[in-house]
Amino acid sequence: MVIKIPIEISARHIHLCQKDLEKLFGRGYQLKKLRNLTQPGQFAAKETVNIKKGKKGIENVRIVGPLRSKTQVELSLTDAIFLRIKIPIRKSGNLKGSPGILIVGPKGKLRLKEGVICPWRHIHLSKKDAEKLNLKEGDLVQFQVKGKRGLIFNNVMIRVSEDFRTCLHLDTDEGNACGISEKSQGTLIIPNI
Amino acid sequence: MVIKIPIEISARHIHLCQKDLEKLFGRGYQLKKLRNLTQPGQFAAKETVNIKKGKKGIENVRIVGPLRSKTQVELSLTDAIFLRIKIPIRKSGNLKGSPGILIVGPKGKLRLKEGVICPWRHIHLSKKDAEKLNLKEGDLVQFQVKGKRGLIFNNVMIRVSEDFRTCLHLDTDEGNACGISEKSQGTLIIPNI
């Protein structure tokens, strides 16, 4: 079975918990919305932070809101190689054993103990679409992108929620490897092989 | 038909012509070898240059020898997005209409008019292997990489020469998109679909 789905590229970003937000931006600070993201309720904040590992660092890493229960930094493997850290490919929220990093905000620094991951490529499926396709949270599928740099991704993880708007999320390496940087479209293929 | 082939990741690099080498490093300069690359005769030079586009720049871009008839800069799309330039996906040597860039060496600067490309993923095939597989220069095939970030690349270009040692060349985005950074192996699949 095949179905057309929009593709979005997630650049490096960070999710913060309340405590860490206050450590970096001061007590009682609240994130300001820059723009809404495609997933309902999610937004790119106006605020950014810098991250550092030894002598290497990346500036202006965008904060994505709303706040979460745990701070999480999502980088591409290109970023990780630049920073000289080894990061696991993980589903969002699964941070156990992942490396930490130094986060620098305008009002303070935070030495994150763990929480730096590379996001496992995934498809946000609305509950309705998941039922239609007979797919459930955690299922793995294939996804085909056409074009000069066309390819078929294996092991694309299915995420399901009533709140989700159906789309594929790739990181910047994956988006560049198939030659798309702006909004595009591809084909979900079941099953994964 | 399927055949196992080693994979190599090419980081950003630059090939120089004699004239441009002398402009950047001084008259009569000769490249020093840092280490041999897999393709016979090719080597990473000890020398690096900086490249600049407006306010953005990348330092220490490795020179790959020997010298060529035309200067050519090979970047990943991640690099191109960082530098805010749009570069075409091209076979090595096909530079027409590609953008230029400012190259800075220890003895001089060079405003390259065209020659910045993103390399089209390709398989170097020895003439013997090409005959065995019934493939010729310019053919397009598929290539499968297994693992957590497993995928199947379409449109992998076949390059044939008696001098070649058979292997797949990916750029860093493509290597990261399939989760390999060190030497690895994958499967050539004929035909391309």
Coordinates of C-alpha atoms in Angstrom, one line a residue:
Chain A
M1 CA 0.0 0.0 0.0
V2 CA 1.3 3.5 -0.8
I3 CA 0.2 6.9 0.3
K4 CA 1.5 10.5 -0.5
I5 CA 2.7 12.4 2.5
P6 CA 4.3 15.9 2.9
I7 CA 7.9 16.1 4.1
E8 CA 9.4 18.5 6.6
I9 CA 13.0 19.1 7.5
S10 CA 13.8 19.7 11.2
A11 CA 16.9 21.8 11.7
R12 CA 18.8 21.4 14.9
H13 CA 16.8 22.6 17.9
I14 CA 16.3 22.2 21.7
H15 CA 13.3 21.5 23.9
L16 CA 13.6 22.9 27.5
C17 CA 12.0 22.0 30.8
Q18 CA 10.8 24.8 33.1
K19 CA 13.7 24.5 35.5
D20 CA 16.3 24.7 32.7
L21 CA 14.5 27.6 30.9
E22 CA 14.8 29.6 34.1
K23 CA 18.4 28.7 34.6
L24 CA 19.2 30.0 31.1
F25 CA 16.8 32.9 30.8
G26 CA 16.1 33.9 34.4
R27 CA 13.3 33.2 36.9
G28 CA 9.8 33.3 35.7
Y29 CA 10.8 33.7 32.1
Q30 CA 8.3 32.8 29.4
L31 CA 9.1 31.8 25.8
K32 CA 8.0 34.1 23.0
K33 CA 6.5 32.6 19.9
L34 CA 8.3 33.2 16.6
R35 CA 6.0 31.1 14.5
N36 CA 3.8 28.0 14.7
L37 CA 5.1 24.7 13.5
T38 CA 3.1 22.2 11.6
Q39 CA 2.3 19.9 14.5
P40 CA -0.6 21.6 16.4
G41 CA 0.6 23.4 19.6
Q42 CA 4.3 23.3 18.7
F43 CA 6.1 26.5 18.0
A44 CA 9.5 27.9 17.2
A45 CA 10.4 30.3 19.9
K46 CA 12.1 33.7 19.4
E47 CA 14.8 32.6 21.8
T48 CA 17.9 30.6 20.9
V49 CA 20.8 29.3 23.0
N50 CA 24.4 28.4 22.3
I51 CA 25.8 24.8 22.8
K52 CA 29.4 24.0 23.5
K53 CA 31.5 20.9 23.8
G54 CA 35.2 21.6 24.6
K55 CA 36.5 24.1 22.1
K56 CA 33.7 23.5 19.6
G57 CA 30.3 25.2 19.7
I58 CA 27.2 25.9 17.7
E59 CA 25.4 29.3 18.2
N60 CA 21.8 30.2 17.9
V61 CA 20.2 26.8 18.4
R62 CA 16.4 27.4 18.1
I63 CA 14.2 26.6 21.1
V64 CA 11.0 24.7 20.2
G65 CA 8.0 25.2 22.6
P66 CA 6.0 24.4 24.5
L67 CA 8.2 23.4 27.5
R68 CA 8.6 19.7 28.1
S69 CA 9.3 17.5 31.2
K70 CA 12.9 17.0 30.1
T71 CA 15.4 19.1 28.2
Q72 CA 16.4 17.5 24.9
V73 CA 18.8 18.7 22.2
E74 CA 18.2 17.4 18.7
L75 CA 21.2 17.5 16.3
S76 CA 22.1 16.1 12.9
L77 CA 25.1 13.7 12.7
T78 CA 26.9 16.5 10.8
D79 CA 26.5 18.6 13.9
A80 CA 27.7 15.8 16.2
I81 CA 30.8 15.1 14.1
F82 CA 31.6 18.9 14.1
L83 CA 31.2 18.9 17.9
R84 CA 33.1 15.6 18.2
I85 CA 30.4 13.9 20.2
K86 CA 28.8 10.5 19.5
I87 CA 25.0 10.7 19.7
P88 CA 22.5 8.0 19.4
I89 CA 19.6 7.8 16.8
R90 CA 16.6 8.0 19.1
K91 CA 12.8 8.5 19.3
S92 CA 12.1 11.8 20.9
G93 CA 12.0 11.5 24.8
N94 CA 14.2 8.4 24.9
L95 CA 17.3 10.0 26.3
K96 CA 18.8 7.3 28.5
G97 CA 22.6 7.1 28.1
S98 CA 22.7 9.9 25.6
P99 CA 25.6 12.4 26.0
G100 CA 25.2 15.8 27.7
I101 CA 26.4 19.2 26.5
L102 CA 27.0 22.7 27.8
I103 CA 24.0 25.0 27.1
V104 CA 24.6 28.8 27.3
G105 CA 21.7 31.3 27.6
P106 CA 21.7 35.0 28.2
K107 CA 21.3 34.7 32.0
G108 CA 23.1 31.5 32.8
K109 CA 24.8 28.3 31.8
L110 CA 23.5 24.7 32.1
R111 CA 25.6 21.6 32.0
L112 CA 23.1 19.1 30.6
K113 CA 24.1 15.6 31.8
E114 CA 22.2 13.7 29.1
G115 CA 19.7 14.6 26.4
V116 CA 21.6 15.1 23.1
I117 CA 20.2 12.8 20.4
C118 CA 19.8 12.6 16.6
P119 CA 16.1 12.2 15.9
W120 CA 15.0 8.8 14.5
R121 CA 13.2 9.7 11.2
H122 CA 9.5 9.5 11.7
I123 CA 6.1 10.0 10.3
H124 CA 3.5 11.9 12.4
L125 CA 0.2 10.2 11.7
S126 CA -3.1 11.5 12.8
K127 CA -5.2 8.8 14.5
K128 CA -7.6 8.7 11.6
D129 CA -4.8 8.1 9.1
A130 CA -3.2 5.5 11.3
E131 CA -6.5 3.6 11.4
K132 CA -7.0 3.9 7.7
L133 CA -3.4 2.5 7.1
N134 CA -3.6 -0.1 9.9
L135 CA -0.4 1.3 11.4
K136 CA 0.4 1.9 15.1
E137 CA 2.9 3.8 17.2
G138 CA 6.4 2.3 16.7
D139 CA 5.8 0.5 13.4
L140 CA 8.5 0.9 10.9
V141 CA 7.8 1.7 7.2
Q142 CA 9.6 2.7 4.0
F143 CA 9.4 6.1 2.5
Q144 CA 10.3 7.0 -1.1
V145 CA 11.5 10.4 -2.3
K146 CA 11.8 11.0 -6.0
G147 CA 14.2 13.3 -7.9
K148 CA 17.9 13.5 -8.9
R149 CA 18.8 12.4 -5.3
G150 CA 15.9 10.1 -5.0
L151 CA 16.0 7.3 -2.4
I152 CA 14.0 5.0 -0.3
F153 CA 14.4 5.3 3.5
N154 CA 13.9 2.1 5.5
N155 CA 13.0 2.1 9.2
V156 CA 10.9 5.2 9.2
M157 CA 9.1 5.2 12.6
I158 CA 5.4 5.7 12.9
R159 CA 4.2 8.1 15.6
V160 CA 0.5 8.3 16.2
S161 CA -1.6 11.0 18.0
E162 CA -5.0 12.5 17.7
D163 CA -3.2 15.9 17.7
F164 CA -0.8 15.1 14.8
R165 CA -1.0 16.4 11.3
T166 CA 0.3 13.7 9.0
C167 CA 3.8 14.3 7.7
L168 CA 7.3 12.9 7.5
H169 CA 10.1 14.5 9.6
L170 CA 13.7 14.3 8.4
D171 CA 16.8 15.9 9.9
T172 CA 18.9 18.2 7.7
D173 CA 21.3 15.4 6.7
E174 CA 18.5 13.2 5.5
G175 CA 16.8 16.1 3.8
N176 CA 20.0 17.0 2.0
A177 CA 20.8 13.4 1.1
C178 CA 17.6 13.3 -0.9
G179 CA 18.0 16.9 -2.2
I180 CA 15.0 18.6 -0.5
S181 CA 15.4 21.6 1.7
E182 CA 11.9 23.1 1.4
K183 CA 8.6 21.5 1.8
S184 CA 8.2 18.5 -0.4
Q185 CA 6.3 15.3 -0.7
G186 CA 7.0 11.6 -0.8
T187 CA 5.4 8.1 -0.7
L188 CA 4.9 6.0 2.4
I189 CA 5.4 2.3 1.6
I190 CA 4.2 -0.5 3.7
P191 CA 5.8 -2.8 4.8
N192 CA 9.4 -1.9 5.8
I193 CA 12.0 -4.3 4.3
Chain B
M1 CA 21.9 -8.7 -9.8
V2 CA 23.5 -7.6 -6.6
I3 CA 27.2 -7.1 -5.6
K4 CA 28.8 -6.0 -2.3
I5 CA 30.9 -2.9 -2.5
P6 CA 32.8 -0.8 0.0
I7 CA 31.5 2.7 0.9
E8 CA 33.6 5.8 1.4
I9 CA 32.6 9.2 2.7
S10 CA 34.1 12.2 0.9
A11 CA 34.3 15.3 3.2
R12 CA 34.3 18.7 1.6
H13 CA 37.4 19.3 -0.5
I14 CA 39.0 21.2 -3.3
H15 CA 40.9 20.3 -6.5
L16 CA 43.2 23.0 -7.8
C17 CA 44.7 23.8 -11.2
Q18 CA 48.4 24.8 -11.4
K19 CA 47.6 28.5 -11.9
D20 CA 45.3 28.7 -9.0
L21 CA 47.6 26.7 -6.7
E22 CA 50.4 29.3 -7.4
K23 CA 47.9 32.2 -6.8
L24 CA 47.1 30.8 -3.4
F25 CA 50.4 29.4 -2.3
G26 CA 53.1 31.2 -4.4
R27 CA 55.0 30.7 -7.6
G28 CA 56.4 27.2 -8.2
Y29 CA 54.6 25.8 -5.1
Q30 CA 54.1 22.0 -5.0
L31 CA 51.5 20.1 -2.9
K32 CA 52.8 17.9 -0.1
K33 CA 51.1 14.5 0.4
L34 CA 49.4 13.9 3.7
R35 CA 48.0 10.5 2.8
N36 CA 47.0 8.4 -0.2
L37 CA 43.3 8.1 -0.9
T38 CA 41.7 4.9 -2.1
Q39 CA 41.6 5.8 -5.8
P40 CA 45.1 5.1 -7.1
G41 CA 47.2 8.3 -7.6
Q42 CA 44.8 10.5 -5.6
F43 CA 46.0 12.0 -2.3
A44 CA 44.9 14.3 0.5
A45 CA 47.4 17.2 0.6
K46 CA 48.8 18.7 3.8
E47 CA 47.6 22.0 2.5
T48 CA 44.1 23.5 3.2
V49 CA 42.4 26.7 2.2
N50 CA 39.6 28.8 3.5
I51 CA 36.5 29.5 1.5
K52 CA 34.2 32.6 1.9
K53 CA 30.9 33.8 0.7
G54 CA 29.8 37.2 2.0
K55 CA 30.0 37.0 5.8
K56 CA 30.0 33.3 6.0
G57 CA 33.1 31.1 5.6
I58 CA 34.5 27.6 6.1
E59 CA 38.1 27.1 7.2
N60 CA 40.6 24.4 6.5
V61 CA 39.1 22.9 3.3
R62 CA 41.4 20.0 2.4
I63 CA 43.1 20.1 -1.0
V64 CA 43.0 16.8 -2.9
G65 CA 45.8 16.1 -5.4
P66 CA 47.1 15.7 -8.0
L67 CA 46.4 19.1 -9.7
R68 CA 43.6 19.1 -12.3
S69 CA 42.9 21.2 -15.4
K70 CA 40.2 23.2 -13.6
T71 CA 39.7 24.2 -10.0
Q72 CA 36.7 22.6 -8.4
V73 CA 35.2 22.9 -4.9
E74 CA 33.1 19.9 -3.6
L75 CA 30.7 20.7 -0.8
S76 CA 27.8 19.0 0.9
L77 CA 24.4 20.7 0.7
T78 CA 24.7 21.3 4.5
D79 CA 27.8 23.4 3.7
A80 CA 26.0 25.2 0.8
I81 CA 23.0 26.1 3.1
F82 CA 25.4 27.3 5.7
L83 CA 27.2 29.5 3.1
R84 CA 23.9 30.5 1.6
I85 CA 24.7 29.5 -1.9
K86 CA 22.8 27.2 -4.2
I87 CA 25.0 24.5 -5.7
P88 CA 24.1 21.9 -8.3
I89 CA 24.4 18.1 -7.9
R90 CA 27.0 17.3 -10.6
K91 CA 29.4 14.7 -11.9
S92 CA 33.0 15.8 -11.2
G93 CA 34.4 18.1 -13.9
N94 CA 30.9 19.3 -15.1
L95 CA 31.1 22.8 -13.7
K96 CA 29.2 24.9 -16.3
G97 CA 26.9 27.4 -14.6
S98 CA 27.9 26.4 -11.1
P99 CA 28.5 29.2 -8.6
G100 CA 31.9 30.6 -7.7
I101 CA 33.4 31.4 -4.3
L102 CA 36.3 33.3 -2.7
I103 CA 39.2 31.0 -1.9
V104 CA 41.9 32.2 0.6
G105 CA 45.4 30.7 0.7
P106 CA 48.5 31.7 2.7
K107 CA 49.9 33.7 -0.2
G108 CA 46.9 35.0 -2.0
K109 CA 43.2 35.1 -2.7
L110 CA 41.3 33.8 -5.6
R111 CA 37.8 34.8 -6.7
L112 CA 36.7 31.5 -8.4
K113 CA 34.1 32.4 -11.1
E114 CA 32.5 28.9 -11.2
G115 CA 33.3 25.5 -9.9
V116 CA 31.4 24.9 -6.6
I117 CA 29.4 21.7 -6.9
C118 CA 27.9 19.0 -4.7
P119 CA 29.2 15.7 -6.0
W120 CA 26.6 13.3 -7.6
R121 CA 26.9 10.1 -5.6
H122 CA 28.8 7.6 -7.7
I123 CA 30.5 4.2 -7.8
H124 CA 34.0 4.0 -9.0
L125 CA 34.2 0.7 -11.0
S126 CA 37.3 -0.9 -12.2
K127 CA 37.1 -1.8 -15.9
K128 CA 37.1 -5.4 -15.0
D129 CA 34.2 -5.1 -12.6
A130 CA 32.3 -2.9 -15.1
E131 CA 32.6 -5.6 -17.7
K132 CA 31.5 -8.3 -15.3
L133 CA 28.4 -6.3 -14.3
N134 CA 27.7 -5.1 -17.8
L135 CA 27.7 -1.5 -16.7
K136 CA 29.2 1.6 -18.4
E137 CA 30.2 5.1 -17.6
G138 CA 27.1 7.2 -16.7
D139 CA 24.8 4.3 -16.0
L140 CA 22.5 4.8 -13.0
V141 CA 22.0 2.0 -10.4
Q142 CA 20.6 1.6 -6.9
F143 CA 22.6 1.0 -3.8
Q144 CA 21.4 -0.4 -0.5
V145 CA 22.8 0.3 2.9
K146 CA 21.6 -1.7 5.9
G147 CA 21.3 -0.7 9.6
K148 CA 19.2 1.5 11.8
R149 CA 19.3 4.2 9.2
G150 CA 19.2 1.8 6.3
L151 CA 18.1 3.1 2.9
I152 CA 18.3 2.5 -0.8
F153 CA 19.9 5.3 -2.9
N154 CA 18.5 5.7 -6.4
N155 CA 20.4 7.4 -9.3
V156 CA 23.9 6.3 -8.2
M157 CA 26.2 7.1 -11.1
I158 CA 28.6 4.6 -12.5
R159 CA 32.2 5.8 -13.2
V160 CA 34.5 3.5 -15.0
S161 CA 38.3 3.5 -15.4
E162 CA 41.1 1.0 -15.5
D163 CA 42.7 2.9 -12.6
F164 CA 39.6 2.8 -10.3
R165 CA 39.4 0.7 -7.2
T166 CA 35.7 -0.3 -7.0
C167 CA 33.8 1.6 -4.2
L168 CA 30.8 3.9 -3.6
H169 CA 31.5 7.5 -2.8
L170 CA 29.0 9.4 -0.8
D171 CA 29.2 13.0 0.6
T172 CA 28.9 13.6 4.4
D173 CA 25.1 14.3 4.2
E174 CA 24.5 11.0 2.5
G175 CA 26.8 9.1 4.8
N176 CA 25.1 10.6 7.8
A177 CA 21.6 10.0 6.4
C178 CA 22.4 6.3 6.4
G179 CA 24.4 6.4 9.6
I180 CA 27.8 5.5 8.4
S181 CA 30.9 7.7 9.0
E182 CA 33.7 5.2 8.8
K183 CA 34.4 2.7 6.1
S184 CA 31.5 0.4 5.5
Q185 CA 29.9 -1.8 2.9
G186 CA 26.6 -1.9 0.9
T187 CA 24.9 -3.6 -2.0
L188 CA 24.8 -2.4 -5.6
I189 CA 21.5 -3.2 -7.2
I190 CA 20.8 -3.2 -11.0
P191 CA 18.7 -1.7 -12.4
N192 CA 17.9 1.7 -11.0
I193 CA 14.2 2.3 -10.5

